[in-house]
PDB file of C-alpha atoms in Angstrom:
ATOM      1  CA  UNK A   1      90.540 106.683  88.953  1.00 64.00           C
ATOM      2  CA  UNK A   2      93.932 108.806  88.540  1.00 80.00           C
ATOM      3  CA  UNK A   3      94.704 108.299  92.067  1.00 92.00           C
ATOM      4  CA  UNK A   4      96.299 111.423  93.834  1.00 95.00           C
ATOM      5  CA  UNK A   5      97.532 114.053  91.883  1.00 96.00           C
ATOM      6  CA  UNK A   6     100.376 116.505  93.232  1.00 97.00           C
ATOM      7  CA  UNK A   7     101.860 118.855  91.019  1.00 96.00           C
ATOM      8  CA  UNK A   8     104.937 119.737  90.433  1.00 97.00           C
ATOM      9  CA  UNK A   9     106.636 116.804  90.805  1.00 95.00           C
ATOM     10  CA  UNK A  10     109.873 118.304  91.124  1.00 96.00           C
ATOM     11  CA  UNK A  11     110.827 122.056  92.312  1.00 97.00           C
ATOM     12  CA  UNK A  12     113.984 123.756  92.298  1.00 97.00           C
ATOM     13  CA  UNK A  13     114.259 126.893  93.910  1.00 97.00           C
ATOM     14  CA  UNK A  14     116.395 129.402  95.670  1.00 97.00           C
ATOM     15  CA  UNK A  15     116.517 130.306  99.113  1.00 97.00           C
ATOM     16  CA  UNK A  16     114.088 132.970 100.208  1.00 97.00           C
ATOM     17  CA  UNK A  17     111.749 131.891  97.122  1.00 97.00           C
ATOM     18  CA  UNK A  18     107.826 130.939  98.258  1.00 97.00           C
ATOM     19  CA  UNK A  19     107.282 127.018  97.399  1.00 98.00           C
ATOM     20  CA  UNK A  20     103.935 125.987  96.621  1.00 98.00           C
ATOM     21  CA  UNK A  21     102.659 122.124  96.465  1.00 98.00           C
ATOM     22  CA  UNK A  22      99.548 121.181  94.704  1.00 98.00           C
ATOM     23  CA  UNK A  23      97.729 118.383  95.167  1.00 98.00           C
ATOM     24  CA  UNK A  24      93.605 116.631  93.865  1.00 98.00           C
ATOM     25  CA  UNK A  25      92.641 114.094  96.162  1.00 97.00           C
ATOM     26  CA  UNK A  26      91.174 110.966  94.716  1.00 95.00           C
ATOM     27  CA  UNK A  27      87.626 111.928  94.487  1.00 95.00           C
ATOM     28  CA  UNK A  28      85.145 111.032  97.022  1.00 93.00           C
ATOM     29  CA  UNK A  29      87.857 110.914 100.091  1.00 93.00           C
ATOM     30  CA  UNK A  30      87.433 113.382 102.821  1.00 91.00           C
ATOM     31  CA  UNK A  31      90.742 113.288 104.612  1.00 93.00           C
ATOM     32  CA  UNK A  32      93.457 114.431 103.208  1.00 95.00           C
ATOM     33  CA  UNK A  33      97.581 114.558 104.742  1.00 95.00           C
ATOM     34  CA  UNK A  34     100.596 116.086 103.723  1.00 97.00           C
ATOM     35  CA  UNK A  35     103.576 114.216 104.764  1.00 96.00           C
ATOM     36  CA  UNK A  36     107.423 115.419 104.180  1.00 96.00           C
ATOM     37  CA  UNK A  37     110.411 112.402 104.020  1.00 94.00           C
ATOM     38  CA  UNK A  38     114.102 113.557 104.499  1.00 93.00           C
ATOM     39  CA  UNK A  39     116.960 110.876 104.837  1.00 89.00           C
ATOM     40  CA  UNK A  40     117.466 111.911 108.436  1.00 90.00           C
ATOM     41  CA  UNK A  41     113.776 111.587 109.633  1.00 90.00           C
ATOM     42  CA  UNK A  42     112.109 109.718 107.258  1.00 91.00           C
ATOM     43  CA  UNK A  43     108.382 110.195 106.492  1.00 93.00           C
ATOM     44  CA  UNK A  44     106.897 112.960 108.663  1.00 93.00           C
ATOM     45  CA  UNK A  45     103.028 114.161 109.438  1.00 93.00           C
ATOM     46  CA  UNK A  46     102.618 118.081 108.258  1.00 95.00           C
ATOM     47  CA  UNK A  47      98.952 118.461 109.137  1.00 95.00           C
ATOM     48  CA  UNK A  48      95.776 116.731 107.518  1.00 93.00           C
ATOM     49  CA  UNK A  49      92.266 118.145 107.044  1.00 94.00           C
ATOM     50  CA  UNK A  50      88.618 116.120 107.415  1.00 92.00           C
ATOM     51  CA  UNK A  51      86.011 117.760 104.963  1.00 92.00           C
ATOM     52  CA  UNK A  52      88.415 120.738 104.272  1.00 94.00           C
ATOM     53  CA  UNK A  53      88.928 121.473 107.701  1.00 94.00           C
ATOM     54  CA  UNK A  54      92.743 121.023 109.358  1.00 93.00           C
ATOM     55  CA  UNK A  55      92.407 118.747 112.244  1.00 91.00           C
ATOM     56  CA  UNK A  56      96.294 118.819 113.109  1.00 89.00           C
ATOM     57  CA  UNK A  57      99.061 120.815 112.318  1.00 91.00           C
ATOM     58  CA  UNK A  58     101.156 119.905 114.982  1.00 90.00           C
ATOM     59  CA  UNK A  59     103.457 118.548 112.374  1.00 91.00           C
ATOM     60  CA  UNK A  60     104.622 121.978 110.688  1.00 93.00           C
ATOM     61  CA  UNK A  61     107.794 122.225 111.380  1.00 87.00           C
ATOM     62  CA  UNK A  62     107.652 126.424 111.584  1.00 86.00           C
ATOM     63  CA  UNK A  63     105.545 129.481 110.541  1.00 91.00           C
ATOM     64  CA  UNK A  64     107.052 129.353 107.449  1.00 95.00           C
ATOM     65  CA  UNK A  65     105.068 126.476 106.382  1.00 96.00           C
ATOM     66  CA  UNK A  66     101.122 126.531 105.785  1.00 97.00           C
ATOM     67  CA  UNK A  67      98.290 124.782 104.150  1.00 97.00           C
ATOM     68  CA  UNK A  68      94.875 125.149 102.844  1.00 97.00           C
ATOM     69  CA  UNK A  69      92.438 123.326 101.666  1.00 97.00           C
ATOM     70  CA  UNK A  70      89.686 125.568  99.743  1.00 96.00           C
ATOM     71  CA  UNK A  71      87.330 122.724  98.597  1.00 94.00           C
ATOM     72  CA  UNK A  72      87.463 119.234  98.335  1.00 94.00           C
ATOM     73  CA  UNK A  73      89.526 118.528  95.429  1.00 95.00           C
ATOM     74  CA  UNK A  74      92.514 121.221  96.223  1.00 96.00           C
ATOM     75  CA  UNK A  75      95.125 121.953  98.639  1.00 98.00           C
ATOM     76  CA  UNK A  76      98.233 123.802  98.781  1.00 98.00           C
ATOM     77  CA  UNK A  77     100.673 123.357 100.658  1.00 98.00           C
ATOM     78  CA  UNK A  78     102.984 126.729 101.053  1.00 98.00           C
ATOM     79  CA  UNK A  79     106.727 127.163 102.214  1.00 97.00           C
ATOM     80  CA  UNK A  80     107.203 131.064 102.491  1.00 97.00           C
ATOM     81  CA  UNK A  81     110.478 131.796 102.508  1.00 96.00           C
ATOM     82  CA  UNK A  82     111.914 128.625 101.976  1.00 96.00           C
ATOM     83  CA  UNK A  83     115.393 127.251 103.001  1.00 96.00           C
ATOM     84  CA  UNK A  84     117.772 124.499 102.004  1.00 96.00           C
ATOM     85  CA  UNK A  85     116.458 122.981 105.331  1.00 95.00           C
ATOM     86  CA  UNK A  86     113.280 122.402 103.882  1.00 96.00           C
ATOM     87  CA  UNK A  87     114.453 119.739 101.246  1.00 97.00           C
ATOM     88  CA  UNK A  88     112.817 116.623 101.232  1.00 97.00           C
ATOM     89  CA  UNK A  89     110.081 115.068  99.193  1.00 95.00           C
ATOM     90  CA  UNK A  90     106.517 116.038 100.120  1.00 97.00           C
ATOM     91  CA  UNK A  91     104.100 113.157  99.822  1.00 96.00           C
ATOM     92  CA  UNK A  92     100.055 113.766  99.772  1.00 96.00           C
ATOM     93  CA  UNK A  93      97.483 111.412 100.493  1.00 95.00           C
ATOM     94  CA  UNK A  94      93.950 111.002 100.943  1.00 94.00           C
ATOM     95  CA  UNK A  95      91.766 109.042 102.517  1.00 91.00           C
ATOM     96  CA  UNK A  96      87.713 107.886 102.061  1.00 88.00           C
ATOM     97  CA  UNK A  97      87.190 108.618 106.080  1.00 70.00           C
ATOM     98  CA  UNK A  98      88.413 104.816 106.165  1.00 68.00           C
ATOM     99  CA  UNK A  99      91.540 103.773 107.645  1.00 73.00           C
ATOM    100  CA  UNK A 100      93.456 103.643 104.541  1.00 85.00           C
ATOM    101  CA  UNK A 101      95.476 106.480 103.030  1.00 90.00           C
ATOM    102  CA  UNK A 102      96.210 106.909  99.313  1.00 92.00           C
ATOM    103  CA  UNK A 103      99.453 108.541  98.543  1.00 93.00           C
ATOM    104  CA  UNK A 104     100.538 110.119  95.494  1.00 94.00           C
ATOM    105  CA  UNK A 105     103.574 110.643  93.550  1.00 93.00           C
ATOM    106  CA  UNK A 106     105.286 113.185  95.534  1.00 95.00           C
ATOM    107  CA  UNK A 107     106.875 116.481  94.859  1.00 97.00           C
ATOM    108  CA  UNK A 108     110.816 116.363  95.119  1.00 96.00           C
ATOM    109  CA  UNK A 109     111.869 120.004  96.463  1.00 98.00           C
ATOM    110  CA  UNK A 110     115.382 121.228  95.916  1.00 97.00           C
ATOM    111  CA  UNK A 111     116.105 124.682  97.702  1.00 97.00           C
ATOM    112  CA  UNK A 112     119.430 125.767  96.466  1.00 96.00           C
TER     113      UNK A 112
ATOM    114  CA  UNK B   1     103.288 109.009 121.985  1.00 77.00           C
ATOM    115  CA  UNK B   2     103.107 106.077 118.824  1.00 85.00           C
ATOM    116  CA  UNK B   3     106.190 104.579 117.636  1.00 92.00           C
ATOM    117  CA  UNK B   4     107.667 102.291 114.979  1.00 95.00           C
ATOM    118  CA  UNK B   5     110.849 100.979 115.238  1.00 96.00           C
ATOM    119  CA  UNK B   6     112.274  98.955 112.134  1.00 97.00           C
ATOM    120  CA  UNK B   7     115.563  97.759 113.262  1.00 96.00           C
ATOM    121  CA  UNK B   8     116.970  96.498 109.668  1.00 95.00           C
ATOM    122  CA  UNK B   9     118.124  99.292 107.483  1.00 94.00           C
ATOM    123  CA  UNK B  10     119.048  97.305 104.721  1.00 96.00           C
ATOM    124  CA  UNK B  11     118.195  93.342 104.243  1.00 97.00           C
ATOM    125  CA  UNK B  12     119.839  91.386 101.369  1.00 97.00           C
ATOM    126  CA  UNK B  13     117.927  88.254  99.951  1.00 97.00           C
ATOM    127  CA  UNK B  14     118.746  86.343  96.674  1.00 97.00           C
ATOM    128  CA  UNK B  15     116.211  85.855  94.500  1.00 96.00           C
ATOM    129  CA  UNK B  16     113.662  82.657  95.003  1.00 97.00           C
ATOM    130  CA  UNK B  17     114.578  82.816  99.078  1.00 97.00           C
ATOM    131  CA  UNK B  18     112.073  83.578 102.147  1.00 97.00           C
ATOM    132  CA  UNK B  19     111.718  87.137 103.350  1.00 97.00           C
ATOM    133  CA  UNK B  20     111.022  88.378 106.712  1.00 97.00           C
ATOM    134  CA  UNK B  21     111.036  92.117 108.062  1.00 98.00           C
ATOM    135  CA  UNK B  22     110.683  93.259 111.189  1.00 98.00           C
ATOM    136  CA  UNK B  23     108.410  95.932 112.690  1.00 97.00           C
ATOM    137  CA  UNK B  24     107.662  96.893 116.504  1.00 97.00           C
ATOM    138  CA  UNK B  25     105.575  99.443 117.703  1.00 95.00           C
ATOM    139  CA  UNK B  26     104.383 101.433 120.841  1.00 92.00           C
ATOM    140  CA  UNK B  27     101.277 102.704 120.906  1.00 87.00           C
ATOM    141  CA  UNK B  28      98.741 103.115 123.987  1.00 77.00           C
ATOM    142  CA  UNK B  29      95.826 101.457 122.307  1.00 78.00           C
ATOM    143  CA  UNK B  30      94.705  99.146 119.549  1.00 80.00           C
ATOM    144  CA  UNK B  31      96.766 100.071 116.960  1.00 87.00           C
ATOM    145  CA  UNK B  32      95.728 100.072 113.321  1.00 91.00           C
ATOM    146  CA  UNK B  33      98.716  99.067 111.699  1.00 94.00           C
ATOM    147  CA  UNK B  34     100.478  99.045 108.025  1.00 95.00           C
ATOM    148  CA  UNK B  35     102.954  97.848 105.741  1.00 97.00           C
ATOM    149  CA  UNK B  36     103.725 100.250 102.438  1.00 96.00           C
ATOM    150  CA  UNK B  37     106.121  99.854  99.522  1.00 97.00           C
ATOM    151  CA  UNK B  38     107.843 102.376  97.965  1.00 94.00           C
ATOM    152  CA  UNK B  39     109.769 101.874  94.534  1.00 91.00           C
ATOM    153  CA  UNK B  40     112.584 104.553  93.850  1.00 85.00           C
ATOM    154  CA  UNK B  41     111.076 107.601  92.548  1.00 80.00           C
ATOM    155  CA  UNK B  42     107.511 106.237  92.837  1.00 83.00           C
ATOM    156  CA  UNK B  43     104.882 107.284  95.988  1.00 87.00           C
ATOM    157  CA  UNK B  44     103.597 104.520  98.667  1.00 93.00           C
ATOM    158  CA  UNK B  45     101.609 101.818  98.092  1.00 94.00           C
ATOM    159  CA  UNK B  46      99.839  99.909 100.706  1.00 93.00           C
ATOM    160  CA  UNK B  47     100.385  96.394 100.851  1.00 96.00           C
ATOM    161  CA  UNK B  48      98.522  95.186 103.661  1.00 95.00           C
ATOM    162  CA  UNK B  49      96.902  96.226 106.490  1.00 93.00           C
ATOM    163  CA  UNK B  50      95.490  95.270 110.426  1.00 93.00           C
ATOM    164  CA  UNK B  51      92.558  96.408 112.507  1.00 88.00           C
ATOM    165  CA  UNK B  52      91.066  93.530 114.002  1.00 85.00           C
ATOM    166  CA  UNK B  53      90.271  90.143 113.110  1.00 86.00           C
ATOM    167  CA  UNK B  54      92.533  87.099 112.135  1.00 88.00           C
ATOM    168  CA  UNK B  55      96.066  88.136 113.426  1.00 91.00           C
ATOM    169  CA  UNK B  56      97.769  86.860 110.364  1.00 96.00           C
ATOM    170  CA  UNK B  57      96.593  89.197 106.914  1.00 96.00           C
ATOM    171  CA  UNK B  58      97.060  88.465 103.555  1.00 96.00           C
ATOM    172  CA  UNK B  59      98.112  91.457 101.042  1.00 96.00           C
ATOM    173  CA  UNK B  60      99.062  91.861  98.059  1.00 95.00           C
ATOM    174  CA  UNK B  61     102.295  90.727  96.256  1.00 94.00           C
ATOM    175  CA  UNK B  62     102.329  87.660  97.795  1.00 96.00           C
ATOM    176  CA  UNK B  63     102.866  89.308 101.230  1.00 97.00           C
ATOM    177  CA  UNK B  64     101.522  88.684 104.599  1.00 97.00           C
ATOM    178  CA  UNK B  65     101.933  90.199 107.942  1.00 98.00           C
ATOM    179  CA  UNK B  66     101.779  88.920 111.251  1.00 96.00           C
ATOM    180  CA  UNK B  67     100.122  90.844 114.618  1.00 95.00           C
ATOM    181  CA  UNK B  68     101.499  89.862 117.896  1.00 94.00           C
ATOM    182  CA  UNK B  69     100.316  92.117 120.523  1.00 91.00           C
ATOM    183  CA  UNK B  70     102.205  90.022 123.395  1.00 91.00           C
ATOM    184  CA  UNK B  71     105.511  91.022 121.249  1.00 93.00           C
ATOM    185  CA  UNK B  72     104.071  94.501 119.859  1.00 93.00           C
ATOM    186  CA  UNK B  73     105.141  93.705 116.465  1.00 96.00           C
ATOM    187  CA  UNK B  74     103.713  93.367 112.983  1.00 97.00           C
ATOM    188  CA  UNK B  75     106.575  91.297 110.572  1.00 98.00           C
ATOM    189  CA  UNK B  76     106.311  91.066 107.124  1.00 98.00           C
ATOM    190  CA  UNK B  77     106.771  88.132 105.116  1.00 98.00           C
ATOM    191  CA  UNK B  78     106.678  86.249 102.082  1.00 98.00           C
ATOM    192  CA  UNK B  79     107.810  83.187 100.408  1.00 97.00           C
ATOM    193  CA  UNK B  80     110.005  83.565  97.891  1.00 97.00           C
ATOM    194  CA  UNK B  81     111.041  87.078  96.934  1.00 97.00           C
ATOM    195  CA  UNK B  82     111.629  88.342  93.117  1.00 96.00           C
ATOM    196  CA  UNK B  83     113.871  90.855  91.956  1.00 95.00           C
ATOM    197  CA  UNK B  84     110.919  93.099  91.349  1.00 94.00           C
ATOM    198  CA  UNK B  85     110.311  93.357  95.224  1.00 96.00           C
ATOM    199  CA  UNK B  86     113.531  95.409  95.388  1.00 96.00           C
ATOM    200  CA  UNK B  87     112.477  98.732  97.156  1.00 97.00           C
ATOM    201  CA  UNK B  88     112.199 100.399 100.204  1.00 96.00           C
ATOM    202  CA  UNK B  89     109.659  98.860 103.193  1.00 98.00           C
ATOM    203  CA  UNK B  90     107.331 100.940 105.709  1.00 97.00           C
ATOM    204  CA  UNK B  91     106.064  99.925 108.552  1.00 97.00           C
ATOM    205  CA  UNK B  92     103.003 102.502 109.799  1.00 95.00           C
ATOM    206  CA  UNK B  93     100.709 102.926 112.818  1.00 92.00           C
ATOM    207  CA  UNK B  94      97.722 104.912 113.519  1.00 88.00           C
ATOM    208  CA  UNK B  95      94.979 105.368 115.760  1.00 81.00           C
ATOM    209  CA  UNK B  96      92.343 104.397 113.018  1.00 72.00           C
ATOM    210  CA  UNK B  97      89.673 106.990 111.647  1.00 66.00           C
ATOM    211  CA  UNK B  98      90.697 109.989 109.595  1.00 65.00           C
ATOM    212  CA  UNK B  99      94.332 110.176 111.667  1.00 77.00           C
ATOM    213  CA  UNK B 100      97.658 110.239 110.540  1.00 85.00           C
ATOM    214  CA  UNK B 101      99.840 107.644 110.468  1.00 90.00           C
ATOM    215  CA  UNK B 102     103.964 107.655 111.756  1.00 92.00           C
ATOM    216  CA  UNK B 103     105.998 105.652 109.912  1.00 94.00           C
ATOM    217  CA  UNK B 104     108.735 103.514 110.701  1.00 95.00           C
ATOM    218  CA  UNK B 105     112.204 104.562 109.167  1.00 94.00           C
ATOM    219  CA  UNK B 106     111.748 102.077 106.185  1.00 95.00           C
ATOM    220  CA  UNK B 107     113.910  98.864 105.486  1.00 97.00           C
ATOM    221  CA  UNK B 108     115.730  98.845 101.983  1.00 96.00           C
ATOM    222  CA  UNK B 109     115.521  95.922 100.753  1.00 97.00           C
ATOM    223  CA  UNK B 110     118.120  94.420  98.422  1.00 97.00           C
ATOM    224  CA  UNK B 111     117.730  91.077  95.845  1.00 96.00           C
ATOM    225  CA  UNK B 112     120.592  89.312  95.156  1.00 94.00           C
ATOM    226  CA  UNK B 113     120.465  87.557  91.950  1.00 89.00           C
TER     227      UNK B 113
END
């Protein structure tokens, strides 16, 4: 298995730019979690989904931020505009509906 | 609200010496509880992990973990480190199930030849 996939793994934009994350769960899992980690708060909860559905987004830091997840092997997750603020590596993970979450690679985000 | 505190930043061990990390948590129920790894430039991978059972797990690496509810901590250990466990250590809790987890702040560990 390729394990989780998130795409692109590194982002440079400009302020006021939309951001969006990819990432393919490992196939079969039905949770999946997006997670941010800054030096100042570490590794953060966004908002996960359970069979494409989001469960929590309690996480989101503002309105600026969203997610979808249109089937079971895609989500997005979407920073619209985004700000220097918002730099920090964004991890996704999945999970089999066990207790143990996958994560991938990560996607390094620079907003200049 | 769920917690993890990891009180060492940064631990420095020389190579071939004993390791142990520390992790306490607060969290209103059984927790379901974690140790990750996380190379530089690399994701998380899960070294071990505690739902029930035998308080003392076995994971992988060489590593083991400890669960003392009277203390509310989960410690990491292992033997006899090698330079290739240089990285940076999470401690995670989580209510179990399809949940999220919170993370500790992460310990960077540091071999010393």
């Amino acid at each position: 298995d390729a394990g989780v996939i998130q795409s692109p793994r590194h982002e440079v934009t400009e302020m006021g730019q939309e951001v969006t994350l990819r990432c393919k769960p490992i196939s079969g899992h039905n949770s999946l979690f997006w997670y941010r980690q800054t030096m100042m708060r570490g590794l953060e909860l966004l908002i996960y989904f359970n069979n494409n559905v989001p469960i929590d987004d309690s996480g989101m830091p503002e309105d600026r931020f969203s997610a979808k997840m249109p089937n079971a092997s895609f989500s997005t997750l979407k920073i619209q505009p985004s700000e220097p603020r918002d730099s920090a590596v964004y991890f996704c993970a999945s999970s089999p509906d066990s207790d143990t979450q996958y994560f991938g690679p990560g996607t390094r985000l620079t907003v200049l | 609200a769920q917690s993890v505190t990891q009180p060492d930043i940064h631990i420095t061990v020389s190579e071939g010496a004993s390791l142990e990390l520390r992790c306490n948590y607060s969290y209103g129920a059984t927790p379901y509880l974690f140790w990750y790894v996380q190379s530089p430039g690399q994701g998380l991978q899960l070294l071990l992990k505690y739902f029930s059972g035998d308080t003392l797990v076995q994971g992988i690496k060489g590593f083991e973990a400890e669960f003392k509810r009277s203390q509310s901590s989960f410690n990491l250990r292992k033997p006899s480190v090698h330079w290739s466990d240089a990285a940076e250590y999470f401690c995670a809790v989580g209510a179990g199930g399809a949940d999220g987890l919170t993370f500790g702040k992460g310990t960077h560990l540091i071999i010393q030849p």
